[in-house]
């Protein structure tokens, strides 16, 4: 189960108090890539684990292009296997906080969205267009304790990216100062809370100044 902690809990003018969540793996909604494909057996351009053929090319962008107003939150899974985030942080040793800040800055510099070449697949019946991904909908999606165990295995040394509490906190403070905070933060999976002594709900509650979360109450599941 994905757990989301929301900074601004206003729901659009609806009688329903629930949130409609989209949770794409990083490659399924990739702000660095204009390409589109309905297939999810693709590789990333990095010269790294090209045998991993389970990435996509913005397949979830189709949903946002068609029904953007129907989606309240977009939870981007940075922990996708062999993601850009994992490559930048685990292989190129980029500061994890800088990666998060850079991701949001890039999104804002692009007008809070991404251009997608839908015309490469005529079956979509969509023109090439800008797909909106406003900060008001963006949820940064992290892995909790299971990713630490995964990255310690011999076969998958850097398969998933894990963002330590201090990296998330540093990024949040910098984005907050720049008035570029996303809608919220989240993690997968609640069943793994406490694994390897990592309590992500507690960490996020402390970072965001939400004592009810830090003390064990999860804002949204």
JSON list of C-alpha atoms in Angstrom, two decimals:
[
{"chain": "A", "resi": 1, "resn": "UNK", "atom": "CA", "xyz": [0.00, 0.00, 0.00]},
{"chain": "A", "resi": 2, "resn": "UNK", "atom": "CA", "xyz": [1.26, 3.46, -0.93]},
{"chain": "A", "resi": 3, "resn": "UNK", "atom": "CA", "xyz": [1.25, 5.97, 1.91]},
{"chain": "A", "resi": 4, "resn": "UNK", "atom": "CA", "xyz": [1.01, 9.69, 1.14]},
{"chain": "A", "resi": 5, "resn": "UNK", "atom": "CA", "xyz": [1.53, 12.57, 3.54]},
{"chain": "A", "resi": 6, "resn": "UNK", "atom": "CA", "xyz": [-0.03, 15.76, 2.20]},
{"chain": "A", "resi": 7, "resn": "UNK", "atom": "CA", "xyz": [1.14, 19.30, 2.87]},
{"chain": "A", "resi": 8, "resn": "UNK", "atom": "CA", "xyz": [-1.98, 21.00, 1.54]},
{"chain": "A", "resi": 9, "resn": "UNK", "atom": "CA", "xyz": [-5.03, 18.85, 2.11]},
{"chain": "A", "resi": 10, "resn": "UNK", "atom": "CA", "xyz": [-7.60, 20.87, 0.16]},
{"chain": "A", "resi": 11, "resn": "UNK", "atom": "CA", "xyz": [-9.61, 18.69, -2.18]},
{"chain": "A", "resi": 12, "resn": "UNK", "atom": "CA", "xyz": [-11.17, 20.11, -5.33]},
{"chain": "A", "resi": 13, "resn": "UNK", "atom": "CA", "xyz": [-14.78, 21.23, -5.06]},
{"chain": "A", "resi": 14, "resn": "UNK", "atom": "CA", "xyz": [-16.42, 17.83, -4.64]},
{"chain": "A", "resi": 15, "resn": "UNK", "atom": "CA", "xyz": [-18.73, 16.32, -2.08]},
{"chain": "A", "resi": 16, "resn": "UNK", "atom": "CA", "xyz": [-16.36, 13.34, -1.82]},
{"chain": "A", "resi": 17, "resn": "UNK", "atom": "CA", "xyz": [-13.44, 13.83, 0.57]},
{"chain": "A", "resi": 18, "resn": "UNK", "atom": "CA", "xyz": [-11.28, 11.15, -1.05]},
{"chain": "A", "resi": 19, "resn": "UNK", "atom": "CA", "xyz": [-8.25, 11.71, -3.28]},
{"chain": "A", "resi": 20, "resn": "UNK", "atom": "CA", "xyz": [-7.77, 10.24, -6.75]},
{"chain": "A", "resi": 21, "resn": "UNK", "atom": "CA", "xyz": [-4.17, 9.13, -7.02]},
{"chain": "A", "resi": 22, "resn": "UNK", "atom": "CA", "xyz": [-2.00, 8.22, -9.99]},
{"chain": "A", "resi": 23, "resn": "UNK", "atom": "CA", "xyz": [1.25, 6.44, -9.09]},
{"chain": "A", "resi": 24, "resn": "UNK", "atom": "CA", "xyz": [3.53, 6.09, -12.12]},
{"chain": "A", "resi": 25, "resn": "UNK", "atom": "CA", "xyz": [6.97, 4.54, -11.91]},
{"chain": "A", "resi": 26, "resn": "UNK", "atom": "CA", "xyz": [9.53, 7.17, -12.88]},
{"chain": "A", "resi": 27, "resn": "UNK", "atom": "CA", "xyz": [9.77, 6.05, -16.51]},
{"chain": "A", "resi": 28, "resn": "UNK", "atom": "CA", "xyz": [5.98, 5.97, -16.97]},
{"chain": "A", "resi": 29, "resn": "UNK", "atom": "CA", "xyz": [5.87, 9.74, -16.42]},
{"chain": "A", "resi": 30, "resn": "UNK", "atom": "CA", "xyz": [9.38, 10.96, -17.20]},
{"chain": "A", "resi": 31, "resn": "UNK", "atom": "CA", "xyz": [9.83, 14.73, -17.25]},
{"chain": "A", "resi": 32, "resn": "UNK", "atom": "CA", "xyz": [13.21, 14.28, -18.99]},
{"chain": "A", "resi": 33, "resn": "UNK", "atom": "CA", "xyz": [11.75, 12.39, -21.96]},
{"chain": "A", "resi": 34, "resn": "UNK", "atom": "CA", "xyz": [9.42, 13.61, -24.75]},
{"chain": "A", "resi": 35, "resn": "UNK", "atom": "CA", "xyz": [8.87, 10.13, -26.22]},
{"chain": "A", "resi": 36, "resn": "UNK", "atom": "CA", "xyz": [5.65, 8.15, -25.85]},
{"chain": "A", "resi": 37, "resn": "UNK", "atom": "CA", "xyz": [4.94, 4.44, -26.06]},
{"chain": "A", "resi": 38, "resn": "UNK", "atom": "CA", "xyz": [2.20, 2.14, -24.85]},
{"chain": "A", "resi": 39, "resn": "UNK", "atom": "CA", "xyz": [4.83, -0.53, -24.28]},
{"chain": "A", "resi": 40, "resn": "UNK", "atom": "CA", "xyz": [6.54, -1.08, -20.94]},
{"chain": "A", "resi": 41, "resn": "UNK", "atom": "CA", "xyz": [9.32, -3.41, -22.10]},
{"chain": "A", "resi": 42, "resn": "UNK", "atom": "CA", "xyz": [11.77, -0.63, -22.94]},
{"chain": "A", "resi": 43, "resn": "UNK", "atom": "CA", "xyz": [15.26, 0.30, -21.77]},
{"chain": "A", "resi": 44, "resn": "UNK", "atom": "CA", "xyz": [16.73, 3.53, -20.43]},
{"chain": "A", "resi": 45, "resn": "UNK", "atom": "CA", "xyz": [19.41, 5.43, -22.40]},
{"chain": "A", "resi": 46, "resn": "UNK", "atom": "CA", "xyz": [21.99, 5.29, -19.60]},
{"chain": "A", "resi": 47, "resn": "UNK", "atom": "CA", "xyz": [24.83, 2.82, -20.25]},
{"chain": "A", "resi": 48, "resn": "UNK", "atom": "CA", "xyz": [23.70, 0.84, -17.24]},
{"chain": "A", "resi": 49, "resn": "UNK", "atom": "CA", "xyz": [21.73, -2.41, -16.94]},
{"chain": "A", "resi": 50, "resn": "UNK", "atom": "CA", "xyz": [20.48, -2.29, -20.50]},
{"chain": "A", "resi": 51, "resn": "UNK", "atom": "CA", "xyz": [19.30, -5.87, -19.97]},
{"chain": "A", "resi": 52, "resn": "UNK", "atom": "CA", "xyz": [16.50, -4.48, -17.77]},
{"chain": "A", "resi": 53, "resn": "UNK", "atom": "CA", "xyz": [13.64, -4.17, -20.25]},
{"chain": "A", "resi": 54, "resn": "UNK", "atom": "CA", "xyz": [10.77, -3.09, -18.06]},
{"chain": "A", "resi": 55, "resn": "UNK", "atom": "CA", "xyz": [10.84, 0.70, -18.41]},
{"chain": "A", "resi": 56, "resn": "UNK", "atom": "CA", "xyz": [8.23, 2.78, -20.19]},
{"chain": "A", "resi": 57, "resn": "UNK", "atom": "CA", "xyz": [8.00, 5.98, -22.21]},
{"chain": "A", "resi": 58, "resn": "UNK", "atom": "CA", "xyz": [5.40, 8.18, -20.55]},
{"chain": "A", "resi": 59, "resn": "UNK", "atom": "CA", "xyz": [2.52, 5.74, -20.80]},
{"chain": "A", "resi": 60, "resn": "UNK", "atom": "CA", "xyz": [0.81, 7.45, -17.83]},
{"chain": "A", "resi": 61, "resn": "UNK", "atom": "CA", "xyz": [1.05, 10.79, -19.63]},
{"chain": "A", "resi": 62, "resn": "UNK", "atom": "CA", "xyz": [-1.86, 9.61, -21.79]},
{"chain": "A", "resi": 63, "resn": "UNK", "atom": "CA", "xyz": [-4.09, 9.48, -18.71]},
{"chain": "A", "resi": 64, "resn": "UNK", "atom": "CA", "xyz": [-3.06, 12.97, -17.63]},
{"chain": "A", "resi": 65, "resn": "UNK", "atom": "CA", "xyz": [-3.52, 14.33, -21.14]},
{"chain": "A", "resi": 66, "resn": "UNK", "atom": "CA", "xyz": [-7.06, 12.94, -21.33]},
{"chain": "A", "resi": 67, "resn": "UNK", "atom": "CA", "xyz": [-8.30, 13.30, -17.76]},
{"chain": "A", "resi": 68, "resn": "UNK", "atom": "CA", "xyz": [-5.96, 15.65, -15.91]},
{"chain": "A", "resi": 69, "resn": "UNK", "atom": "CA", "xyz": [-8.78, 17.30, -13.97]},
{"chain": "A", "resi": 70, "resn": "UNK", "atom": "CA", "xyz": [-9.83, 13.91, -12.60]},
{"chain": "A", "resi": 71, "resn": "UNK", "atom": "CA", "xyz": [-6.45, 13.29, -10.92]},
{"chain": "A", "resi": 72, "resn": "UNK", "atom": "CA", "xyz": [-5.75, 14.94, -7.56]},
{"chain": "A", "resi": 73, "resn": "UNK", "atom": "CA", "xyz": [-2.29, 13.54, -6.81]},
{"chain": "A", "resi": 74, "resn": "UNK", "atom": "CA", "xyz": [0.55, 12.15, -8.92]},
{"chain": "A", "resi": 75, "resn": "UNK", "atom": "CA", "xyz": [2.92, 9.97, -6.88]},
{"chain": "A", "resi": 76, "resn": "UNK", "atom": "CA", "xyz": [6.17, 9.57, -8.87]},
{"chain": "A", "resi": 77, "resn": "UNK", "atom": "CA", "xyz": [7.97, 6.35, -7.94]},
{"chain": "A", "resi": 78, "resn": "UNK", "atom": "CA", "xyz": [11.66, 7.30, -7.85]},
{"chain": "A", "resi": 79, "resn": "UNK", "atom": "CA", "xyz": [12.34, 3.79, -6.54]},
{"chain": "A", "resi": 80, "resn": "UNK", "atom": "CA", "xyz": [11.53, 2.15, -9.86]},
{"chain": "A", "resi": 81, "resn": "UNK", "atom": "CA", "xyz": [14.19, -0.47, -10.57]},
{"chain": "A", "resi": 82, "resn": "UNK", "atom": "CA", "xyz": [17.25, 1.05, -12.28]},
{"chain": "A", "resi": 83, "resn": "UNK", "atom": "CA", "xyz": [15.62, 4.46, -12.49]},
{"chain": "A", "resi": 84, "resn": "UNK", "atom": "CA", "xyz": [17.24, 7.74, -13.48]},
{"chain": "A", "resi": 85, "resn": "UNK", "atom": "CA", "xyz": [17.22, 8.57, -9.77]},
{"chain": "A", "resi": 86, "resn": "UNK", "atom": "CA", "xyz": [19.06, 5.35, -8.91]},
{"chain": "A", "resi": 87, "resn": "UNK", "atom": "CA", "xyz": [21.62, 5.97, -11.64]},
{"chain": "A", "resi": 88, "resn": "UNK", "atom": "CA", "xyz": [22.25, 9.57, -10.63]},
{"chain": "A", "resi": 89, "resn": "UNK", "atom": "CA", "xyz": [22.46, 8.89, -6.90]},
{"chain": "A", "resi": 90, "resn": "UNK", "atom": "CA", "xyz": [23.82, 5.34, -6.63]},
{"chain": "A", "resi": 91, "resn": "UNK", "atom": "CA", "xyz": [26.16, 5.27, -9.62]},
{"chain": "A", "resi": 92, "resn": "UNK", "atom": "CA", "xyz": [27.16, 8.88, -10.35]},
{"chain": "A", "resi": 93, "resn": "UNK", "atom": "CA", "xyz": [27.07, 9.64, -6.60]},
{"chain": "A", "resi": 94, "resn": "UNK", "atom": "CA", "xyz": [25.01, 12.79, -6.98]},
{"chain": "A", "resi": 95, "resn": "UNK", "atom": "CA", "xyz": [23.93, 14.29, -3.68]},
{"chain": "A", "resi": 96, "resn": "UNK", "atom": "CA", "xyz": [20.42, 12.83, -3.10]},
{"chain": "A", "resi": 97, "resn": "UNK", "atom": "CA", "xyz": [19.06, 16.15, -1.88]},
{"chain": "A", "resi": 98, "resn": "UNK", "atom": "CA", "xyz": [20.40, 17.89, -4.98]},
{"chain": "A", "resi": 99, "resn": "UNK", "atom": "CA", "xyz": [18.66, 15.30, -7.16]},
{"chain": "A", "resi": 100, "resn": "UNK", "atom": "CA", "xyz": [15.29, 16.00, -5.56]},
{"chain": "A", "resi": 101, "resn": "UNK", "atom": "CA", "xyz": [15.72, 19.77, -5.73]},
{"chain": "A", "resi": 102, "resn": "UNK", "atom": "CA", "xyz": [16.92, 19.51, -9.32]},
{"chain": "A", "resi": 103, "resn": "UNK", "atom": "CA", "xyz": [13.92, 17.39, -10.29]},
{"chain": "A", "resi": 104, "resn": "UNK", "atom": "CA", "xyz": [11.46, 19.97, -8.97]},
{"chain": "A", "resi": 105, "resn": "UNK", "atom": "CA", "xyz": [13.41, 22.89, -10.44]},
{"chain": "A", "resi": 106, "resn": "UNK", "atom": "CA", "xyz": [13.39, 21.19, -13.84]},
{"chain": "A", "resi": 107, "resn": "UNK", "atom": "CA", "xyz": [9.66, 20.58, -13.63]},
{"chain": "A", "resi": 108, "resn": "UNK", "atom": "CA", "xyz": [9.05, 24.23, -12.76]},
{"chain": "A", "resi": 109, "resn": "UNK", "atom": "CA", "xyz": [11.40, 25.44, -15.52]},
{"chain": "A", "resi": 110, "resn": "UNK", "atom": "CA", "xyz": [9.33, 23.39, -17.98]},
{"chain": "A", "resi": 111, "resn": "UNK", "atom": "CA", "xyz": [6.16, 25.17, -16.91]},
{"chain": "A", "resi": 112, "resn": "UNK", "atom": "CA", "xyz": [5.17, 22.44, -14.43]},
{"chain": "A", "resi": 113, "resn": "UNK", "atom": "CA", "xyz": [4.69, 19.74, -16.98]},
{"chain": "A", "resi": 114, "resn": "UNK", "atom": "CA", "xyz": [6.27, 17.88, -19.89]},
{"chain": "A", "resi": 115, "resn": "UNK", "atom": "CA", "xyz": [5.97, 17.81, -23.67]},
{"chain": "A", "resi": 116, "resn": "UNK", "atom": "CA", "xyz": [4.97, 14.41, -25.02]},
{"chain": "A", "resi": 117, "resn": "UNK", "atom": "CA", "xyz": [5.09, 13.20, -28.64]},
{"chain": "A", "resi": 118, "resn": "UNK", "atom": "CA", "xyz": [1.80, 11.27, -28.76]},
{"chain": "A", "resi": 119, "resn": "UNK", "atom": "CA", "xyz": [1.70, 11.40, -32.55]},
{"chain": "A", "resi": 120, "resn": "UNK", "atom": "CA", "xyz": [4.33, 8.64, -32.67]},
{"chain": "A", "resi": 121, "resn": "UNK", "atom": "CA", "xyz": [1.43, 6.31, -31.78]},
{"chain": "A", "resi": 122, "resn": "UNK", "atom": "CA", "xyz": [-1.61, 7.22, -33.94]},
{"chain": "A", "resi": 123, "resn": "UNK", "atom": "CA", "xyz": [-3.82, 4.92, -31.89]},
{"chain": "A", "resi": 124, "resn": "UNK", "atom": "CA", "xyz": [-3.80, 7.49, -29.09]},
{"chain": "A", "resi": 125, "resn": "UNK", "atom": "CA", "xyz": [-5.62, 9.97, -31.34]},
{"chain": "A", "resi": 126, "resn": "UNK", "atom": "CA", "xyz": [-3.75, 12.72, -29.49]},
{"chain": "A", "resi": 127, "resn": "UNK", "atom": "CA", "xyz": [-1.63, 15.51, -30.88]},
{"chain": "A", "resi": 128, "resn": "UNK", "atom": "CA", "xyz": [1.85, 16.18, -29.56]},
{"chain": "A", "resi": 129, "resn": "UNK", "atom": "CA", "xyz": [1.19, 18.34, -26.54]},
{"chain": "A", "resi": 130, "resn": "UNK", "atom": "CA", "xyz": [2.19, 19.75, -23.20]},
{"chain": "A", "resi": 131, "resn": "UNK", "atom": "CA", "xyz": [0.97, 17.61, -20.31]},
{"chain": "A", "resi": 132, "resn": "UNK", "atom": "CA", "xyz": [0.45, 19.51, -17.09]},
{"chain": "A", "resi": 133, "resn": "UNK", "atom": "CA", "xyz": [2.03, 18.21, -13.87]},
{"chain": "A", "resi": 134, "resn": "UNK", "atom": "CA", "xyz": [1.60, 21.07, -11.41]},
{"chain": "A", "resi": 135, "resn": "UNK", "atom": "CA", "xyz": [3.34, 21.14, -8.05]},
{"chain": "A", "resi": 136, "resn": "UNK", "atom": "CA", "xyz": [-0.14, 21.20, -6.55]},
{"chain": "A", "resi": 137, "resn": "UNK", "atom": "CA", "xyz": [-0.50, 17.56, -7.67]},
{"chain": "A", "resi": 138, "resn": "UNK", "atom": "CA", "xyz": [3.07, 16.31, -7.35]},
{"chain": "A", "resi": 139, "resn": "UNK", "atom": "CA", "xyz": [3.94, 13.79, -4.64]},
{"chain": "A", "resi": 140, "resn": "UNK", "atom": "CA", "xyz": [7.58, 12.70, -4.38]},
{"chain": "A", "resi": 141, "resn": "UNK", "atom": "CA", "xyz": [7.54, 8.93, -3.94]},
{"chain": "A", "resi": 142, "resn": "UNK", "atom": "CA", "xyz": [10.21, 7.14, -1.91]},
{"chain": "A", "resi": 143, "resn": "UNK", "atom": "CA", "xyz": [11.04, 3.61, -0.83]},
{"chain": "A", "resi": 144, "resn": "UNK", "atom": "CA", "xyz": [11.23, 2.79, 2.87]},
{"chain": "A", "resi": 145, "resn": "UNK", "atom": "CA", "xyz": [13.32, 0.14, 4.63]},
{"chain": "A", "resi": 146, "resn": "UNK", "atom": "CA", "xyz": [12.94, -2.64, 2.05]},
{"chain": "A", "resi": 147, "resn": "UNK", "atom": "CA", "xyz": [15.14, -0.69, -0.41]},
{"chain": "A", "resi": 148, "resn": "UNK", "atom": "CA", "xyz": [18.08, -0.73, 1.99]},
{"chain": "A", "resi": 149, "resn": "UNK", "atom": "CA", "xyz": [17.95, -4.51, 2.17]},
{"chain": "A", "resi": 150, "resn": "UNK", "atom": "CA", "xyz": [17.59, -4.76, -1.62]},
{"chain": "A", "resi": 151, "resn": "UNK", "atom": "CA", "xyz": [20.63, -2.56, -2.23]},
{"chain": "A", "resi": 152, "resn": "UNK", "atom": "CA", "xyz": [22.72, -4.64, 0.15]},
{"chain": "A", "resi": 153, "resn": "UNK", "atom": "CA", "xyz": [22.20, -7.80, -1.89]},
{"chain": "A", "resi": 154, "resn": "UNK", "atom": "CA", "xyz": [25.05, -9.03, -4.09]},
{"chain": "A", "resi": 155, "resn": "UNK", "atom": "CA", "xyz": [23.04, -9.05, -7.31]},
{"chain": "A", "resi": 156, "resn": "UNK", "atom": "CA", "xyz": [21.21, -5.73, -6.97]},
{"chain": "A", "resi": 157, "resn": "UNK", "atom": "CA", "xyz": [23.78, -3.47, -5.38]},
{"chain": "A", "resi": 158, "resn": "UNK", "atom": "CA", "xyz": [22.26, -0.24, -6.72]},
{"chain": "A", "resi": 159, "resn": "UNK", "atom": "CA", "xyz": [18.93, -1.35, -8.15]},
{"chain": "A", "resi": 160, "resn": "UNK", "atom": "CA", "xyz": [16.74, 0.99, -6.09]},
{"chain": "A", "resi": 161, "resn": "UNK", "atom": "CA", "xyz": [17.37, 4.47, -4.77]},
{"chain": "A", "resi": 162, "resn": "UNK", "atom": "CA", "xyz": [16.86, 5.07, -1.06]},
{"chain": "A", "resi": 163, "resn": "UNK", "atom": "CA", "xyz": [16.60, 8.64, 0.22]},
{"chain": "A", "resi": 164, "resn": "UNK", "atom": "CA", "xyz": [17.80, 9.06, 3.79]},
{"chain": "A", "resi": 165, "resn": "UNK", "atom": "CA", "xyz": [15.84, 11.29, 6.15]},
{"chain": "A", "resi": 166, "resn": "UNK", "atom": "CA", "xyz": [18.47, 14.05, 6.08]},
{"chain": "A", "resi": 167, "resn": "UNK", "atom": "CA", "xyz": [18.39, 14.19, 2.25]},
{"chain": "A", "resi": 168, "resn": "UNK", "atom": "CA", "xyz": [14.61, 14.56, 2.15]},
{"chain": "A", "resi": 169, "resn": "UNK", "atom": "CA", "xyz": [14.70, 17.16, 4.91]},
{"chain": "A", "resi": 170, "resn": "UNK", "atom": "CA", "xyz": [17.41, 19.19, 3.19]},
{"chain": "A", "resi": 171, "resn": "UNK", "atom": "CA", "xyz": [15.51, 19.12, -0.11]},
{"chain": "A", "resi": 172, "resn": "UNK", "atom": "CA", "xyz": [12.25, 20.09, 1.55]},
{"chain": "A", "resi": 173, "resn": "UNK", "atom": "CA", "xyz": [13.81, 23.08, 3.33]},
{"chain": "A", "resi": 174, "resn": "UNK", "atom": "CA", "xyz": [15.45, 24.31, 0.13]},
{"chain": "A", "resi": 175, "resn": "UNK", "atom": "CA", "xyz": [12.27, 23.90, -1.92]},
{"chain": "A", "resi": 176, "resn": "UNK", "atom": "CA", "xyz": [10.21, 25.54, 0.79]},
{"chain": "A", "resi": 177, "resn": "UNK", "atom": "CA", "xyz": [12.53, 28.54, 0.82]},
{"chain": "A", "resi": 178, "resn": "UNK", "atom": "CA", "xyz": [12.19, 28.77, -2.96]},
{"chain": "A", "resi": 179, "resn": "UNK", "atom": "CA", "xyz": [8.39, 28.42, -2.69]},
{"chain": "A", "resi": 180, "resn": "UNK", "atom": "CA", "xyz": [8.52, 25.28, -4.82]},
{"chain": "A", "resi": 181, "resn": "UNK", "atom": "CA", "xyz": [7.18, 22.66, -2.44]},
{"chain": "A", "resi": 182, "resn": "UNK", "atom": "CA", "xyz": [5.28, 19.74, -3.99]},
{"chain": "A", "resi": 183, "resn": "UNK", "atom": "CA", "xyz": [1.83, 18.74, -2.79]},
{"chain": "A", "resi": 184, "resn": "UNK", "atom": "CA", "xyz": [3.25, 16.06, -0.56]},
{"chain": "A", "resi": 185, "resn": "UNK", "atom": "CA", "xyz": [5.63, 13.18, 0.09]},
{"chain": "A", "resi": 186, "resn": "UNK", "atom": "CA", "xyz": [4.96, 9.48, 0.17]},
{"chain": "A", "resi": 187, "resn": "UNK", "atom": "CA", "xyz": [6.49, 6.04, 0.39]},
{"chain": "A", "resi": 188, "resn": "UNK", "atom": "CA", "xyz": [5.92, 2.43, -0.47]},
{"chain": "A", "resi": 189, "resn": "UNK", "atom": "CA", "xyz": [5.16, 0.21, 1.36]},
{"chain": "A", "resi": 190, "resn": "UNK", "atom": "CA", "xyz": [3.41, 0.65, 4.74]},
{"chain": "A", "resi": 191, "resn": "UNK", "atom": "CA", "xyz": [3.79, -3.06, 5.54]},
{"chain": "A", "resi": 192, "resn": "UNK", "atom": "CA", "xyz": [7.59, -2.58, 5.59]},
{"chain": "A", "resi": 193, "resn": "UNK", "atom": "CA", "xyz": [7.57, 0.25, 8.15]},
{"chain": "A", "resi": 194, "resn": "UNK", "atom": "CA", "xyz": [10.25, -0.46, 10.74]},
{"chain": "A", "resi": 195, "resn": "UNK", "atom": "CA", "xyz": [12.24, -2.78, 8.49]},
{"chain": "A", "resi": 196, "resn": "UNK", "atom": "CA", "xyz": [15.95, -2.17, 9.01]},
{"chain": "A", "resi": 197, "resn": "UNK", "atom": "CA", "xyz": [14.85, 0.22, 11.79]},
{"chain": "A", "resi": 198, "resn": "UNK", "atom": "CA", "xyz": [13.54, 2.74, 9.25]},
{"chain": "A", "resi": 199, "resn": "UNK", "atom": "CA", "xyz": [10.23, 4.48, 10.00]},
{"chain": "A", "resi": 200, "resn": "UNK", "atom": "CA", "xyz": [9.46, 6.63, 7.00]},
{"chain": "A", "resi": 201, "resn": "UNK", "atom": "CA", "xyz": [6.05, 7.88, 8.19]},
{"chain": "A", "resi": 202, "resn": "UNK", "atom": "CA", "xyz": [7.70, 9.12, 11.38]},
{"chain": "A", "resi": 203, "resn": "UNK", "atom": "CA", "xyz": [10.57, 10.71, 9.43]},
{"chain": "A", "resi": 204, "resn": "UNK", "atom": "CA", "xyz": [8.25, 12.55, 7.06]},
{"chain": "A", "resi": 205, "resn": "UNK", "atom": "CA", "xyz": [6.06, 13.71, 9.92]},
{"chain": "A", "resi": 206, "resn": "UNK", "atom": "CA", "xyz": [9.08, 15.16, 11.67]},
{"chain": "A", "resi": 207, "resn": "UNK", "atom": "CA", "xyz": [10.39, 16.82, 8.50]},
{"chain": "A", "resi": 208, "resn": "UNK", "atom": "CA", "xyz": [7.05, 18.38, 7.64]},
{"chain": "A", "resi": 209, "resn": "UNK", "atom": "CA", "xyz": [6.20, 19.42, 11.19]},
{"chain": "A", "resi": 210, "resn": "UNK", "atom": "CA", "xyz": [3.19, 17.10, 11.46]},
{"chain": "A", "resi": 211, "resn": "UNK", "atom": "CA", "xyz": [3.23, 15.62, 14.98]},
{"chain": "A", "resi": 212, "resn": "UNK", "atom": "CA", "xyz": [0.16, 13.47, 14.36]},
{"chain": "A", "resi": 213, "resn": "UNK", "atom": "CA", "xyz": [2.12, 11.67, 11.62]},
{"chain": "A", "resi": 214, "resn": "UNK", "atom": "CA", "xyz": [5.43, 11.59, 13.51]},
{"chain": "A", "resi": 215, "resn": "UNK", "atom": "CA", "xyz": [3.61, 9.99, 16.44]},
{"chain": "A", "resi": 216, "resn": "UNK", "atom": "CA", "xyz": [2.23, 7.18, 14.36]},
{"chain": "A", "resi": 217, "resn": "UNK", "atom": "CA", "xyz": [-0.88, 8.51, 12.58]},
{"chain": "A", "resi": 218, "resn": "UNK", "atom": "CA", "xyz": [-0.72, 8.26, 8.80]},
{"chain": "A", "resi": 219, "resn": "UNK", "atom": "CA", "xyz": [-2.49, 11.12, 7.03]},
{"chain": "A", "resi": 220, "resn": "UNK", "atom": "CA", "xyz": [-3.62, 9.19, 3.96]},
{"chain": "A", "resi": 221, "resn": "UNK", "atom": "CA", "xyz": [-3.39, 5.57, 2.87]}
]
